[in-house]
Amino acid sequence: MSFERRALLASPTAPAQAAAAELADSAEWVDAEEADVVIALGGDGFMLQTLHAMLERRKPTVPVFGMNLGTVGFLMNEWRYHGLDARLERAKAFKVTPLMMTATGIDGRVHQLPAINEVSLLRETRQTAKLEVTVNDRVVLPELACDGILVATPAGSTAYNLSAQGPILPLGSALLALTPISPFRPRRWRGAILPDKARIAIRVLDAAKRPVSAVADQREIRDIAQVDVCMDRARELTLLFDPEHALDDRITMEQFIG
């Protein structure tokens, strides 16, 4: 791959800003609106912020090559100052399809937000959340008592979903993980793996007494009555990785980490 117009974006952290200063004179950088590739410096959180900004600007087709100046850096490549041209030419592209969350508040207001990793519902108070779960218009759980529940994409299955003991989904598997968070009843339900064409609806039972918030990656809507989740295939994103650190291999290898 060859990219002439490049944009450089960096997290406000000191390491990312220092790296950006090193790269500043290595190329003629353009604004993200004009770029045909984005170089993102930071951690996974900054990568998610960058991708969400691209969705908001309706620029999801512009690929992003991230370099890790954060902590985990699962969605990032290794930070190196030299050889960026060669790395971009050899980079392997991965398509990531976001979820679309439609959250209806108890006040009737409707909020639509994309999620690249997961959509999660979380109890707001000490009281257990009670949720009704519907898949493709069929009620599959009339009442789930829990701390919450999440819907994760393959790209996000190694994040919050894995911490909640959900399954790791291979990239390209065309699956979603539906994972409960600290389920109380039914006590033995550990979640489900669904086709990514599934339409998932989660209704909050007794929302006034047992308030629940909905979170699409990093953006939260409080006091919701219902959340509907589906894949947003019209807004696929492209991430670029060094061949030796490709995203599909990282997700696979997470299954063997103790």
mmCIF file of C-alpha atoms in Angstrom:
data_model
loop_
_atom_site.group_PDB
_atom_site.id
_atom_site.type_symbol
_atom_site.label_atom_id
_atom_site.label_comp_id
_atom_site.label_asym_id
_atom_site.label_seq_id
_atom_site.Cartn_x
_atom_site.Cartn_y
_atom_site.Cartn_z
ATOM 1 C CA MET A 1 0.000 0.000 0.000
ATOM 2 C CA SER A 2 1.134 3.568 -0.661
ATOM 3 C CA PHE A 3 -0.403 6.618 0.966
ATOM 4 C CA GLU A 4 0.574 10.106 -0.156
ATOM 5 C CA ARG A 5 -1.577 12.253 2.122
ATOM 6 C CA ARG A 6 -1.065 11.375 5.766
ATOM 7 C CA ALA A 7 -2.554 12.799 8.934
ATOM 8 C CA LEU A 8 -0.841 12.561 12.316
ATOM 9 C CA LEU A 9 -2.976 12.362 15.446
ATOM 10 C CA ALA A 10 -1.610 11.921 18.967
ATOM 11 C CA SER A 11 -3.023 11.357 22.432
ATOM 12 C CA PRO A 12 -2.447 14.261 24.870
ATOM 13 C CA THR A 13 -0.221 12.025 27.032
ATOM 14 C CA ALA A 14 3.467 12.938 27.321
ATOM 15 C CA PRO A 15 4.819 9.818 25.513
ATOM 16 C CA ALA A 16 2.442 10.274 22.571
ATOM 17 C CA GLN A 17 3.210 13.973 22.288
ATOM 18 C CA ALA A 18 6.941 13.271 22.347
ATOM 19 C CA ALA A 19 6.548 10.678 19.597
ATOM 20 C CA ALA A 20 4.487 13.103 17.521
ATOM 21 C CA ALA A 21 7.248 15.688 17.858
ATOM 22 C CA GLU A 22 9.765 13.140 16.560
ATOM 23 C CA LEU A 23 7.603 12.367 13.526
ATOM 24 C CA ALA A 24 6.619 15.964 12.808
ATOM 25 C CA ASP A 25 9.491 16.653 10.393
ATOM 26 C CA SER A 26 9.475 13.247 8.691
ATOM 27 C CA ALA A 27 6.609 14.006 6.282
ATOM 28 C CA GLU A 28 4.253 16.677 5.005
ATOM 29 C CA TRP A 29 1.260 16.011 7.222
ATOM 30 C CA VAL A 30 -2.257 17.049 6.225
ATOM 31 C CA ASP A 31 -5.499 17.537 8.144
ATOM 32 C CA ALA A 32 -7.433 14.359 8.913
ATOM 33 C CA GLU A 33 -10.250 15.578 6.676
ATOM 34 C CA GLU A 34 -7.904 15.519 3.657
ATOM 35 C CA ALA A 35 -5.888 12.395 4.444
ATOM 36 C CA ASP A 36 -5.955 8.995 2.784
ATOM 37 C CA VAL A 37 -4.350 7.389 5.866
ATOM 38 C CA VAL A 38 -4.276 8.372 9.547
ATOM 39 C CA ILE A 39 -1.323 7.672 11.843
ATOM 40 C CA ALA A 40 -2.585 7.491 15.437
ATOM 41 C CA LEU A 41 -0.197 7.642 18.397
ATOM 42 C CA GLY A 42 -1.471 6.552 21.806
ATOM 43 C CA GLY A 43 -3.212 3.616 23.422
ATOM 44 C CA ASP A 44 -6.345 1.615 22.691
ATOM 45 C CA GLY A 45 -8.543 4.307 24.220
ATOM 46 C CA PHE A 46 -7.135 6.913 21.870
ATOM 47 C CA MET A 47 -7.584 4.564 18.917
ATOM 48 C CA LEU A 48 -11.270 4.187 19.798
ATOM 49 C CA GLN A 49 -11.603 7.977 20.069
ATOM 50 C CA THR A 50 -9.961 8.364 16.646
ATOM 51 C CA LEU A 51 -12.246 5.786 15.031
ATOM 52 C CA HIS A 52 -15.351 7.341 16.568
ATOM 53 C CA ALA A 53 -14.291 10.768 15.313
ATOM 54 C CA MET A 54 -13.973 9.303 11.827
ATOM 55 C CA LEU A 55 -17.459 7.836 12.067
ATOM 56 C CA GLU A 56 -18.818 11.218 13.124
ATOM 57 C CA ARG A 57 -17.037 12.918 10.207
ATOM 58 C CA ARG A 58 -18.356 10.179 7.900
ATOM 59 C CA LYS A 59 -14.809 9.177 6.964
ATOM 60 C CA PRO A 60 -14.838 5.469 7.908
ATOM 61 C CA THR A 61 -13.121 4.383 4.675
ATOM 62 C CA VAL A 62 -9.838 6.124 5.583
ATOM 63 C CA PRO A 63 -7.522 3.458 7.095
ATOM 64 C CA VAL A 64 -5.787 3.983 10.440
ATOM 65 C CA PHE A 65 -2.297 2.793 11.375
ATOM 66 C CA GLY A 66 -1.844 3.053 15.133
ATOM 67 C CA MET A 67 1.399 2.949 17.106
ATOM 68 C CA ASN A 68 1.296 2.126 20.787
ATOM 69 C CA LEU A 69 2.298 4.839 23.239
ATOM 70 C CA GLY A 70 -0.215 3.639 25.830
ATOM 71 C CA THR A 71 -0.542 0.579 28.059
ATOM 72 C CA VAL A 72 -1.961 -2.527 26.372
ATOM 73 C CA GLY A 73 -2.087 -1.395 22.758
ATOM 74 C CA PHE A 74 -4.138 -4.317 21.494
ATOM 75 C CA LEU A 75 -5.405 -2.272 18.546
ATOM 76 C CA MET A 76 -1.992 -0.715 17.901
ATOM 77 C CA ASN A 77 1.316 -1.556 16.252
ATOM 78 C CA GLU A 78 4.677 -1.220 17.944
ATOM 79 C CA TRP A 79 6.012 2.329 18.178
ATOM 80 C CA ARG A 80 9.051 2.862 15.966
ATOM 81 C CA TYR A 81 10.341 6.173 14.605
ATOM 82 C CA HIS A 82 12.071 4.759 11.535
ATOM 83 C CA GLY A 83 10.670 2.876 8.527
ATOM 84 C CA LEU A 84 7.095 4.160 8.457
ATOM 85 C CA ASP A 85 6.966 4.214 4.634
ATOM 86 C CA ALA A 86 7.965 0.553 4.385
ATOM 87 C CA ARG A 87 5.577 -0.441 7.176
ATOM 88 C CA LEU A 88 2.643 1.216 5.447
ATOM 89 C CA GLU A 89 3.520 -0.521 2.161
ATOM 90 C CA ARG A 90 3.563 -3.928 3.888
ATOM 91 C CA ALA A 91 0.624 -3.307 6.225
ATOM 92 C CA LYS A 92 -2.226 -5.795 6.381
ATOM 93 C CA ALA A 93 -5.712 -4.283 6.320
ATOM 94 C CA PHE A 94 -8.541 -5.477 8.571
ATOM 95 C CA LYS A 95 -12.171 -4.462 8.280
ATOM 96 C CA VAL A 96 -13.986 -3.769 11.552
ATOM 97 C CA THR A 97 -17.772 -3.411 11.525
ATOM 98 C CA PRO A 98 -19.190 -1.342 14.391
ATOM 99 C CA LEU A 99 -22.398 -1.941 16.281
ATOM 100 C CA MET A 100 -25.205 0.587 16.303
ATOM 101 C CA MET A 101 -26.841 1.147 19.688
ATOM 102 C CA THR A 102 -30.285 2.704 19.811
ATOM 103 C CA ALA A 103 -31.030 3.583 23.429
ATOM 104 C CA THR A 104 -34.461 4.790 24.496
ATOM 105 C CA GLY A 105 -34.525 6.628 27.811
ATOM 106 C CA ILE A 106 -37.273 6.438 30.379
ATOM 107 C CA ASP A 107 -38.028 10.021 29.311
ATOM 108 C CA GLY A 108 -38.747 8.780 25.775
ATOM 109 C CA ARG A 109 -35.663 10.352 24.191
ATOM 110 C CA VAL A 110 -33.855 8.199 21.623
ATOM 111 C CA HIS A 111 -30.049 8.159 21.313
ATOM 112 C CA GLN A 112 -28.092 6.430 18.525
ATOM 113 C CA LEU A 113 -24.391 5.722 19.075
ATOM 114 C CA PRO A 114 -21.883 3.437 17.326
ATOM 115 C CA ALA A 115 -19.714 0.968 19.244
ATOM 116 C CA ILE A 116 -16.545 -0.631 17.906
ATOM 117 C CA ASN A 117 -15.821 -2.893 20.894
ATOM 118 C CA GLU A 118 -19.074 -3.383 22.761
ATOM 119 C CA VAL A 119 -22.420 -2.089 23.938
ATOM 120 C CA SER A 120 -22.881 -2.629 27.666
ATOM 121 C CA LEU A 121 -25.767 -2.120 30.075
ATOM 122 C CA LEU A 122 -24.873 -1.501 33.716
ATOM 123 C CA ARG A 123 -26.879 -1.041 36.899
ATOM 124 C CA GLU A 124 -26.670 2.505 38.294
ATOM 125 C CA THR A 125 -27.397 1.746 41.957
ATOM 126 C CA ARG A 126 -26.823 -0.974 44.527
ATOM 127 C CA GLN A 127 -29.949 -2.768 43.310
ATOM 128 C CA THR A 128 -29.631 -5.587 40.801
ATOM 129 C CA ALA A 129 -30.714 -4.804 37.262
ATOM 130 C CA LYS A 130 -33.586 -6.841 35.843
ATOM 131 C CA LEU A 131 -33.559 -7.187 32.073
ATOM 132 C CA GLU A 132 -35.655 -8.840 29.383
ATOM 133 C CA VAL A 133 -33.562 -10.078 26.444
ATOM 134 C CA THR A 134 -34.993 -10.486 22.945
ATOM 135 C CA VAL A 135 -33.200 -11.849 19.872
ATOM 136 C CA ASN A 136 -34.796 -11.399 16.449
ATOM 137 C CA ASP A 137 -38.152 -10.499 18.042
ATOM 138 C CA ARG A 138 -38.169 -13.619 20.221
ATOM 139 C CA VAL A 139 -37.910 -13.266 23.996
ATOM 140 C CA VAL A 140 -35.058 -15.557 24.987
ATOM 141 C CA LEU A 141 -34.721 -14.424 28.616
ATOM 142 C CA PRO A 142 -37.911 -13.094 30.250
ATOM 143 C CA GLU A 143 -35.948 -11.888 33.283
ATOM 144 C CA LEU A 144 -32.196 -11.704 33.766
ATOM 145 C CA ALA A 145 -31.116 -10.465 37.213
ATOM 146 C CA CYS A 146 -27.541 -9.202 36.967
ATOM 147 C CA ASP A 147 -25.133 -6.296 37.268
ATOM 148 C CA GLY A 148 -25.454 -5.849 33.513
ATOM 149 C CA ILE A 149 -25.006 -7.380 30.078
ATOM 150 C CA LEU A 150 -22.926 -6.609 27.004
ATOM 151 C CA VAL A 151 -22.857 -7.254 23.273
ATOM 152 C CA ALA A 152 -19.314 -7.520 21.881
ATOM 153 C CA THR A 153 -17.887 -7.594 18.363
ATOM 154 C CA PRO A 154 -14.979 -9.920 17.474
ATOM 155 C CA ALA A 155 -12.598 -6.934 17.655
ATOM 156 C CA GLY A 156 -13.942 -6.127 21.127
ATOM 157 C CA SER A 157 -14.273 -9.689 22.389
ATOM 158 C CA THR A 158 -10.853 -9.557 24.093
ATOM 159 C CA ALA A 159 -11.691 -6.349 25.991
ATOM 160 C CA TYR A 160 -14.512 -5.934 28.558
ATOM 161 C CA ASN A 161 -16.195 -9.066 27.203
ATOM 162 C CA LEU A 162 -13.210 -11.265 28.086
ATOM 163 C CA SER A 163 -12.984 -9.713 31.562
ATOM 164 C CA ALA A 164 -16.641 -10.684 32.043
ATOM 165 C CA GLN A 165 -15.681 -14.279 31.070
ATOM 166 C CA GLY A 166 -17.216 -13.990 27.623
ATOM 167 C CA PRO A 167 -15.871 -15.934 24.612
ATOM 168 C CA ILE A 168 -13.074 -14.757 22.331
ATOM 169 C CA LEU A 169 -14.447 -14.446 18.789
ATOM 170 C CA PRO A 170 -12.082 -14.825 15.810
ATOM 171 C CA LEU A 171 -11.981 -11.843 13.499
ATOM 172 C CA GLY A 172 -14.148 -12.578 10.468
ATOM 173 C CA SER A 173 -16.229 -15.141 12.353
ATOM 174 C CA ALA A 174 -19.464 -13.193 11.675
ATOM 175 C CA LEU A 175 -20.449 -13.650 15.322
ATOM 176 C CA LEU A 176 -21.404 -11.518 18.321
ATOM 177 C CA ALA A 177 -20.948 -12.326 22.010
ATOM 178 C CA LEU A 178 -23.884 -11.732 24.345
ATOM 179 C CA THR A 179 -22.327 -11.854 27.810
ATOM 180 C CA PRO A 180 -23.902 -11.265 31.245
ATOM 181 C CA ILE A 181 -22.067 -9.278 33.913
ATOM 182 C CA SER A 182 -22.297 -10.971 37.342
ATOM 183 C CA PRO A 183 -25.545 -12.851 36.600
ATOM 184 C CA PHE A 184 -27.641 -13.770 39.648
ATOM 185 C CA ARG A 185 -30.655 -15.404 37.998
ATOM 186 C CA PRO A 186 -30.701 -17.572 35.928
ATOM 187 C CA ARG A 187 -27.544 -18.382 37.857
ATOM 188 C CA ARG A 188 -26.071 -20.827 35.353
ATOM 189 C CA TRP A 189 -26.552 -18.686 32.241
ATOM 190 C CA ARG A 190 -23.124 -17.692 30.968
ATOM 191 C CA GLY A 191 -24.139 -15.951 27.760
ATOM 192 C CA ALA A 192 -24.612 -16.790 24.095
ATOM 193 C CA ILE A 193 -22.804 -16.603 20.761
ATOM 194 C CA LEU A 194 -25.033 -15.155 18.047
ATOM 195 C CA PRO A 195 -24.779 -14.592 14.291
ATOM 196 C CA ASP A 196 -23.806 -10.998 13.614
ATOM 197 C CA LYS A 197 -27.033 -10.568 11.644
ATOM 198 C CA ALA A 198 -28.979 -10.910 14.900
ATOM 199 C CA ARG A 199 -31.088 -8.039 16.181
ATOM 200 C CA ILE A 200 -30.825 -7.796 19.962
ATOM 201 C CA ALA A 201 -33.237 -5.874 22.183
ATOM 202 C CA ILE A 202 -32.762 -5.481 25.934
ATOM 203 C CA ARG A 203 -35.642 -4.028 27.937
ATOM 204 C CA VAL A 204 -35.127 -2.750 31.463
ATOM 205 C CA LEU A 205 -37.726 -4.122 33.858
ATOM 206 C CA ASP A 206 -38.818 -1.666 36.541
ATOM 207 C CA ALA A 207 -36.501 1.022 35.125
ATOM 208 C CA ALA A 208 -37.564 3.689 37.616
ATOM 209 C CA LYS A 209 -36.732 1.573 40.673
ATOM 210 C CA ARG A 210 -33.720 -0.227 39.178
ATOM 211 C CA PRO A 211 -32.077 2.330 36.854
ATOM 212 C CA VAL A 212 -29.675 1.145 34.168
ATOM 213 C CA SER A 213 -27.194 2.998 31.952
ATOM 214 C CA ALA A 214 -26.102 2.035 28.436
ATOM 215 C CA VAL A 215 -22.526 2.513 27.224
ATOM 216 C CA ALA A 216 -21.341 2.400 23.593
ATOM 217 C CA ASP A 217 -17.570 1.984 23.996
ATOM 218 C CA GLN A 218 -16.809 5.153 25.986
ATOM 219 C CA ARG A 219 -20.097 7.075 25.698
ATOM 220 C CA GLU A 220 -22.800 6.611 28.324
ATOM 221 C CA ILE A 221 -26.559 7.219 28.307
ATOM 222 C CA ARG A 222 -28.177 7.026 31.749
ATOM 223 C CA ASP A 223 -31.668 5.979 32.835
ATOM 224 C CA ILE A 224 -32.575 3.919 29.799
ATOM 225 C CA ALA A 225 -35.748 1.921 29.197
ATOM 226 C CA GLN A 226 -34.593 -0.189 26.251
ATOM 227 C CA VAL A 227 -31.538 -0.743 24.074
ATOM 228 C CA ASP A 228 -31.574 -2.159 20.539
ATOM 229 C CA VAL A 229 -28.308 -3.396 19.023
ATOM 230 C CA CYS A 230 -27.387 -4.464 15.495
ATOM 231 C CA MET A 231 -24.371 -4.330 13.181
ATOM 232 C CA ASP A 232 -23.901 -1.122 11.185
ATOM 233 C CA ARG A 233 -22.565 -2.529 7.909
ATOM 234 C CA ALA A 234 -22.728 0.820 6.132
ATOM 235 C CA ARG A 235 -19.819 2.165 8.209
ATOM 236 C CA GLU A 236 -17.005 -0.381 8.106
ATOM 237 C CA LEU A 237 -13.658 0.830 9.445
ATOM 238 C CA THR A 238 -10.181 -0.213 8.275
ATOM 239 C CA LEU A 239 -7.234 -0.808 10.606
ATOM 240 C CA LEU A 240 -3.685 -1.380 9.319
ATOM 241 C CA PHE A 241 -1.236 -3.725 11.045
ATOM 242 C CA ASP A 242 2.318 -4.887 10.579
ATOM 243 C CA PRO A 243 2.104 -8.441 9.147
ATOM 244 C CA GLU A 244 3.922 -9.867 12.183
ATOM 245 C CA HIS A 245 1.437 -8.222 14.585
ATOM 246 C CA ALA A 246 -1.838 -8.679 12.707
ATOM 247 C CA LEU A 247 -5.096 -8.259 14.592
ATOM 248 C CA ASP A 248 -6.526 -11.690 13.699
ATOM 249 C CA ASP A 249 -3.419 -13.416 15.083
ATOM 250 C CA ARG A 250 -3.538 -11.336 18.268
ATOM 251 C CA ILE A 251 -7.150 -12.308 18.881
ATOM 252 C CA THR A 252 -6.364 -15.989 18.277
ATOM 253 C CA MET A 253 -3.360 -15.976 20.619
ATOM 254 C CA GLU A 254 -5.400 -14.394 23.438
ATOM 255 C CA GLN A 255 -7.000 -17.841 23.867
ATOM 256 C CA PHE A 256 -3.670 -19.251 25.037
ATOM 257 C CA ILE A 257 -2.756 -16.556 27.545
ATOM 258 C CA GLY A 258 -3.271 -17.587 31.133
#
